[in-house]
Amino acid sequence: MSAVDADVVDVAIVGGGLVGASLAVALAPLNLRVLQVESAPPPAAAAHWDERCIALNAASQQIVANLGLWDRIAPFVVPITSTHISERGRFGVARFTAEQAGLPALGYNVPIRVLGEQFTDAAMQTTAQLLRPARLRSLQPAGDSVHLGIDTDAGERTLRAQLVIAADGARSTVRDLLGIGSASRDYQQTAIVTAVRTQRSAAGVAYERFLPSGPLAILPKPDDADGHACSLVWTVGAADAAHYLALDDAAFLAAAHDAFGERLGRFTALGRRNAWPLERVLSERLASPRVLFLGNAAQSLHPVAAQGFNLGLRDVATLADVLAEPGDCGASARLADYEARRASDRARVAGFTDGLVRLFSNSIPGLRGLRHLGLLALDLTPPAKHAVMQQNLGYGSAAPTLARRHG
Ligand SMILES: Cc1cc2nc3c(=O)[nH]c(=O)nc-3n(C[C@H](O)[C@H](O)[C@H](O)COP(=O)(O)OP(=O)(O)OC[C@H]3O[C@@H](n4cnc5c(N)ncnc54)[C@H](O)[C@@H]3O)c2cc1C
């Protein structure tokens, strides 16, 4: 990024997580003056990224490729060639395969650390200016621009932007400063995220198994010299999380294996454990005068079905389309256009993930039977299967330009 001092910019991106960094790259060809503000120190100075893996779906793979970032992450991804969805204690299973979708893979599992480092590095190669570590402190829409106050190590910076992008996560400072509310749902669940080594290879299969405490997902990671590696996201009741986190490795592996079952044989080694209390946070608005919300700042979802970042990337790709024509970036017609283009995808994915969690976390006896029938119906009814598959591939609604194959 350039070191040019900029008091006036076209677009100020608040947040340099996966969504903010992708956006800086997506805007690079548009010849805009872009500034990005990120409160965390540079990755090299801090262990900024955690142990999560992100399952990128087919649309996201296309967006990443069209952003010119695929070659950077390709050595670290594992293709997902099928998914296997089941409920503990029931035989009903829904399966989706890449062959049914006519694609080489349904998606790709990649460590978030790799995505974070590579996307941040790519953003730094653009002409966008980066303030890091720097924290947004104040924000005041004023006619044809927004005034921003930013704390940096060198003191407070002020600047004006035509458009401010809130990519500052579920606890968005931008949202708070503008007094915009959010609707939250605490799932009373905690996701324990780690890596396990398994006796048998997952062989490209992503497993999602519904337990009374919440879903347990196992996805393949790149194998290492010591065996078959998988990422594990195990959702437990919030009140039980401390117990599972305190178990020694052998006891945790045995408990996780018991919860998952025999499909991959014994679990033989364990990585570092991180815990994520699970909450859905939906911003009450996607747009406010000269401000747009993207990624987790717009919608932070339960990780079931691995939708959050995939949805955020479609936010990024859509904004790139909306800003493609020259002119005032923050004009109200553009903001309304963005909102209209994102509304149905956002509502559908937020509703789908929430519905899945609530349906499968419910132990009412009649519902268990219905779930069983639901999984069987999903597996056996081609139109239902096709609709769910299209959504999980990221093509449930009109695809932005960056999500389309070219040539
Ligand atoms: C357990 C788990 C598993 C998941 N698995 C998947 C998956 O497989 N596939 C998938 O698509 N999604 C997945 N997700 C969701 C995914 O991780 C998120 O959707 C994505 O990381 C959100 O990125 P973001 O950039 O919008 O937000 P964040 O990652 O929260 O980034 C926001 C950034 O803004 C910065 N910031 C905040 N406030 C300020 C401020 N005032 N000034 C400056 N900077 C600020 C923060 O430092 C941060 O870097 C998972 C989530 C969880 C919890």
mmCIF file of C-alpha atoms in Angstrom, residues 174-360:
data_model
loop_
_atom_site.group_PDB
_atom_site.id
_atom_site.type_symbol
_atom_site.label_atom_id
_atom_site.label_comp_id
_atom_site.label_asym_id
_atom_site.label_seq_id
_atom_site.Cartn_x
_atom_site.Cartn_y
_atom_site.Cartn_z
ATOM 1 C CA VAL A 174 -19.534 1.765 12.951
ATOM 2 C CA ARG A 175 -22.948 0.388 13.881
ATOM 3 C CA ASP A 176 -22.568 1.614 17.470
ATOM 4 C CA LEU A 177 -21.361 5.075 16.435
ATOM 5 C CA LEU A 178 -24.363 5.467 14.126
ATOM 6 C CA GLY A 179 -26.778 4.197 16.782
ATOM 7 C CA ILE A 180 -27.995 1.380 14.515
ATOM 8 C CA GLY A 181 -29.414 -1.576 16.407
ATOM 9 C CA SER A 182 -28.947 -5.292 15.832
ATOM 10 C CA ALA A 183 -31.036 -8.390 16.473
ATOM 11 C CA SER A 184 -29.121 -10.999 18.469
ATOM 12 C CA ARG A 185 -29.889 -14.613 19.236
ATOM 13 C CA ASP A 186 -27.689 -16.361 21.781
ATOM 14 C CA TYR A 187 -27.721 -20.065 20.866
ATOM 15 C CA GLN A 188 -26.405 -21.073 24.320
ATOM 16 C CA GLN A 189 -23.871 -23.144 22.415
ATOM 17 C CA THR A 190 -20.073 -22.989 22.136
ATOM 18 C CA ALA A 191 -18.096 -24.233 19.143
ATOM 19 C CA ILE A 192 -14.863 -25.950 20.131
ATOM 20 C CA VAL A 193 -12.516 -25.700 17.155
ATOM 21 C CA THR A 194 -9.429 -27.856 16.799
ATOM 22 C CA ALA A 195 -7.622 -30.340 14.544
ATOM 23 C CA VAL A 196 -7.675 -34.121 14.958
ATOM 24 C CA ARG A 197 -5.666 -36.868 13.347
ATOM 25 C CA THR A 198 -7.826 -39.814 12.298
ATOM 26 C CA GLN A 199 -7.044 -43.461 11.701
ATOM 27 C CA ARG A 200 -8.718 -43.431 8.265
ATOM 28 C CA SER A 201 -8.632 -40.654 5.664
ATOM 29 C CA ALA A 202 -11.754 -38.488 5.276
ATOM 30 C CA ALA A 203 -11.014 -38.827 1.539
ATOM 31 C CA GLY A 204 -12.593 -35.529 0.561
ATOM 32 C CA VAL A 205 -15.806 -36.016 2.576
ATOM 33 C CA ALA A 206 -17.097 -33.198 4.803
ATOM 34 C CA TYR A 207 -19.173 -34.644 7.642
ATOM 35 C CA GLU A 208 -21.856 -32.726 9.513
ATOM 36 C CA ARG A 209 -23.438 -34.726 12.302
ATOM 37 C CA PHE A 210 -26.294 -33.337 14.346
ATOM 38 C CA LEU A 211 -26.207 -34.101 18.071
ATOM 39 C CA PRO A 212 -28.661 -32.913 20.740
ATOM 40 C CA SER A 213 -26.033 -30.330 21.852
ATOM 41 C CA GLY A 214 -25.579 -28.963 18.296
ATOM 42 C CA PRO A 215 -23.759 -29.910 15.088
ATOM 43 C CA LEU A 216 -20.335 -31.556 14.927
ATOM 44 C CA ALA A 217 -18.411 -31.012 11.677
ATOM 45 C CA ILE A 218 -15.315 -32.844 10.515
ATOM 46 C CA LEU A 219 -13.617 -31.719 7.309
ATOM 47 C CA PRO A 220 -10.409 -32.918 5.674
ATOM 48 C CA LYS A 221 -7.204 -30.886 6.151
ATOM 49 C CA PRO A 222 -3.975 -31.421 4.220
ATOM 50 C CA ASP A 223 -2.458 -34.704 5.456
ATOM 51 C CA ASP A 224 0.972 -34.446 7.057
ATOM 52 C CA ALA A 225 3.762 -36.955 7.475
ATOM 53 C CA ASP A 226 2.130 -38.245 10.659
ATOM 54 C CA GLY A 227 -1.250 -39.160 9.189
ATOM 55 C CA HIS A 228 -4.707 -38.034 8.162
ATOM 56 C CA ALA A 229 -5.625 -34.601 9.495
ATOM 57 C CA CYS A 230 -9.118 -33.110 9.836
ATOM 58 C CA SER A 231 -10.549 -29.892 11.208
ATOM 59 C CA LEU A 232 -13.146 -30.403 13.932
ATOM 60 C CA VAL A 233 -15.891 -27.945 14.909
ATOM 61 C CA TRP A 234 -17.785 -29.485 17.824
ATOM 62 C CA THR A 235 -20.764 -27.522 19.128
ATOM 63 C CA VAL A 236 -21.504 -28.200 22.783
ATOM 64 C CA GLY A 237 -23.934 -26.600 25.252
ATOM 65 C CA ALA A 238 -22.494 -23.337 26.595
ATOM 66 C CA ALA A 239 -22.648 -24.706 30.148
ATOM 67 C CA ASP A 240 -20.562 -27.764 29.157
ATOM 68 C CA ALA A 241 -17.817 -25.940 27.250
ATOM 69 C CA ALA A 242 -15.508 -25.444 30.250
ATOM 70 C CA HIS A 243 -15.690 -29.176 30.986
ATOM 71 C CA TYR A 244 -14.633 -30.157 27.447
ATOM 72 C CA LEU A 245 -11.903 -27.536 27.309
ATOM 73 C CA ALA A 246 -10.443 -28.785 30.613
ATOM 74 C CA LEU A 247 -10.242 -32.454 29.519
ATOM 75 C CA ASP A 248 -6.751 -33.748 28.812
ATOM 76 C CA ASP A 249 -6.043 -34.578 25.160
ATOM 77 C CA ALA A 250 -6.756 -38.311 25.458
ATOM 78 C CA ALA A 251 -10.099 -37.763 27.214
ATOM 79 C CA PHE A 252 -11.119 -35.052 24.703
ATOM 80 C CA LEU A 253 -10.220 -37.290 21.744
ATOM 81 C CA ALA A 254 -12.248 -40.154 23.225
ATOM 82 C CA ALA A 255 -15.264 -37.884 23.837
ATOM 83 C CA ALA A 256 -15.079 -36.378 20.322
ATOM 84 C CA HIS A 257 -14.772 -39.837 18.787
ATOM 85 C CA ASP A 258 -17.760 -41.033 20.786
ATOM 86 C CA ALA A 259 -19.792 -38.041 19.554
ATOM 87 C CA PHE A 260 -18.760 -38.497 15.903
ATOM 88 C CA GLY A 261 -18.798 -42.304 15.602
ATOM 89 C CA GLU A 262 -16.695 -44.872 13.779
ATOM 90 C CA ARG A 263 -16.574 -43.571 10.187
ATOM 91 C CA LEU A 264 -12.948 -42.394 10.337
ATOM 92 C CA GLY A 265 -11.675 -44.946 12.870
ATOM 93 C CA ARG A 266 -9.894 -43.854 16.027
ATOM 94 C CA PHE A 267 -8.904 -40.239 16.702
ATOM 95 C CA THR A 268 -5.173 -40.366 17.431
ATOM 96 C CA ALA A 269 -3.882 -36.810 17.975
ATOM 97 C CA LEU A 270 -5.277 -33.412 18.873
ATOM 98 C CA GLY A 271 -4.381 -29.798 17.967
ATOM 99 C CA ARG A 272 -4.854 -26.597 19.954
ATOM 100 C CA ARG A 273 -8.425 -25.954 21.138
ATOM 101 C CA ASN A 274 -10.224 -22.590 20.611
ATOM 102 C CA ALA A 275 -13.748 -21.866 21.845
ATOM 103 C CA TRP A 276 -16.382 -19.671 20.135
ATOM 104 C CA PRO A 277 -19.595 -18.755 21.972
ATOM 105 C CA LEU A 278 -22.267 -18.879 19.263
ATOM 106 C CA GLU A 279 -24.606 -16.017 18.621
ATOM 107 C CA ARG A 280 -26.419 -14.701 15.555
ATOM 108 C CA VAL A 281 -26.149 -10.924 15.160
ATOM 109 C CA LEU A 282 -28.071 -9.255 12.327
ATOM 110 C CA SER A 283 -27.560 -5.543 11.755
ATOM 111 C CA GLU A 284 -30.951 -3.820 11.576
ATOM 112 C CA ARG A 285 -29.766 -2.073 8.428
ATOM 113 C CA LEU A 286 -27.346 -2.819 5.600
ATOM 114 C CA ALA A 287 -27.127 0.852 4.626
ATOM 115 C CA SER A 288 -27.194 4.244 6.276
ATOM 116 C CA PRO A 289 -26.361 7.561 4.541
ATOM 117 C CA ARG A 290 -22.893 7.055 2.954
ATOM 118 C CA VAL A 291 -22.282 3.838 4.950
ATOM 119 C CA LEU A 292 -22.670 0.157 3.993
ATOM 120 C CA PHE A 293 -22.317 -2.957 6.162
ATOM 121 C CA LEU A 294 -20.521 -6.058 4.852
ATOM 122 C CA GLY A 295 -19.540 -9.481 6.222
ATOM 123 C CA ASN A 296 -19.964 -10.110 9.937
ATOM 124 C CA ALA A 297 -20.761 -6.436 10.535
ATOM 125 C CA ALA A 298 -23.916 -7.039 8.484
ATOM 126 C CA GLN A 299 -24.667 -10.597 9.613
ATOM 127 C CA SER A 300 -22.786 -12.892 11.950
ATOM 128 C CA LEU A 301 -24.189 -16.420 11.702
ATOM 129 C CA HIS A 302 -23.959 -19.813 13.422
ATOM 130 C CA PRO A 303 -21.139 -21.766 11.696
ATOM 131 C CA VAL A 304 -23.448 -24.690 10.814
ATOM 132 C CA ALA A 305 -23.187 -25.375 7.069
ATOM 133 C CA ALA A 306 -20.110 -23.073 6.840
ATOM 134 C CA GLN A 307 -21.887 -20.056 5.343
ATOM 135 C CA GLY A 308 -20.546 -16.889 7.051
ATOM 136 C CA PHE A 309 -17.469 -15.922 5.065
ATOM 137 C CA ASN A 310 -18.971 -17.309 1.862
ATOM 138 C CA LEU A 311 -21.854 -14.880 2.301
ATOM 139 C CA GLY A 312 -19.400 -12.067 3.148
ATOM 140 C CA LEU A 313 -17.466 -12.715 -0.070
ATOM 141 C CA ARG A 314 -20.697 -12.358 -2.040
ATOM 142 C CA ASP A 315 -21.212 -9.014 -0.238
ATOM 143 C CA VAL A 316 -17.741 -8.000 -1.484
ATOM 144 C CA ALA A 317 -18.354 -9.188 -5.057
ATOM 145 C CA THR A 318 -21.721 -7.392 -5.181
ATOM 146 C CA LEU A 319 -20.204 -4.126 -3.958
ATOM 147 C CA ALA A 320 -17.531 -4.385 -6.654
ATOM 148 C CA ASP A 321 -20.375 -4.473 -9.236
ATOM 149 C CA VAL A 322 -22.215 -1.571 -7.578
ATOM 150 C CA LEU A 323 -19.076 0.621 -7.574
ATOM 151 C CA ALA A 324 -17.941 -0.355 -11.082
ATOM 152 C CA GLU A 325 -19.382 2.766 -12.767
ATOM 153 C CA PRO A 326 -17.520 6.057 -12.094
ATOM 154 C CA GLY A 327 -19.227 8.723 -9.958
ATOM 155 C CA ASP A 328 -20.022 9.440 -6.313
ATOM 156 C CA CYS A 329 -19.330 6.154 -4.471
ATOM 157 C CA GLY A 330 -21.687 7.043 -1.630
ATOM 158 C CA ALA A 331 -24.655 8.249 -3.715
ATOM 159 C CA SER A 332 -27.908 7.064 -2.172
ATOM 160 C CA ALA A 333 -28.976 5.267 -5.371
ATOM 161 C CA ARG A 334 -25.872 3.067 -5.181
ATOM 162 C CA LEU A 335 -26.516 2.264 -1.521
ATOM 163 C CA ALA A 336 -30.113 1.321 -2.322
ATOM 164 C CA ASP A 337 -28.890 -0.813 -5.237
ATOM 165 C CA TYR A 338 -26.480 -2.687 -2.920
ATOM 166 C CA GLU A 339 -29.198 -3.274 -0.324
ATOM 167 C CA ALA A 340 -31.647 -4.558 -2.920
ATOM 168 C CA ARG A 341 -29.090 -6.921 -4.470
ATOM 169 C CA ARG A 342 -28.061 -8.415 -1.106
ATOM 170 C CA ALA A 343 -31.452 -8.692 0.619
ATOM 171 C CA SER A 344 -32.693 -12.098 -0.552
ATOM 172 C CA ASP A 345 -29.368 -13.975 -0.365
ATOM 173 C CA ARG A 346 -28.771 -12.628 3.133
ATOM 174 C CA ALA A 347 -32.302 -13.439 4.374
ATOM 175 C CA ARG A 348 -32.245 -16.929 2.886
ATOM 176 C CA VAL A 349 -28.838 -17.928 4.307
ATOM 177 C CA ALA A 350 -29.531 -16.362 7.724
ATOM 178 C CA GLY A 351 -32.897 -18.150 7.863
ATOM 179 C CA PHE A 352 -31.469 -21.465 6.631
ATOM 180 C CA THR A 353 -28.627 -21.623 9.192
ATOM 181 C CA ASP A 354 -30.856 -20.507 12.066
ATOM 182 C CA GLY A 355 -33.578 -22.973 11.066
ATOM 183 C CA LEU A 356 -31.111 -25.870 10.898
ATOM 184 C CA VAL A 357 -29.707 -25.145 14.359
ATOM 185 C CA ARG A 358 -33.137 -24.819 15.962
ATOM 186 C CA LEU A 359 -34.654 -27.818 14.226
ATOM 187 C CA PHE A 360 -31.802 -30.154 15.155
#
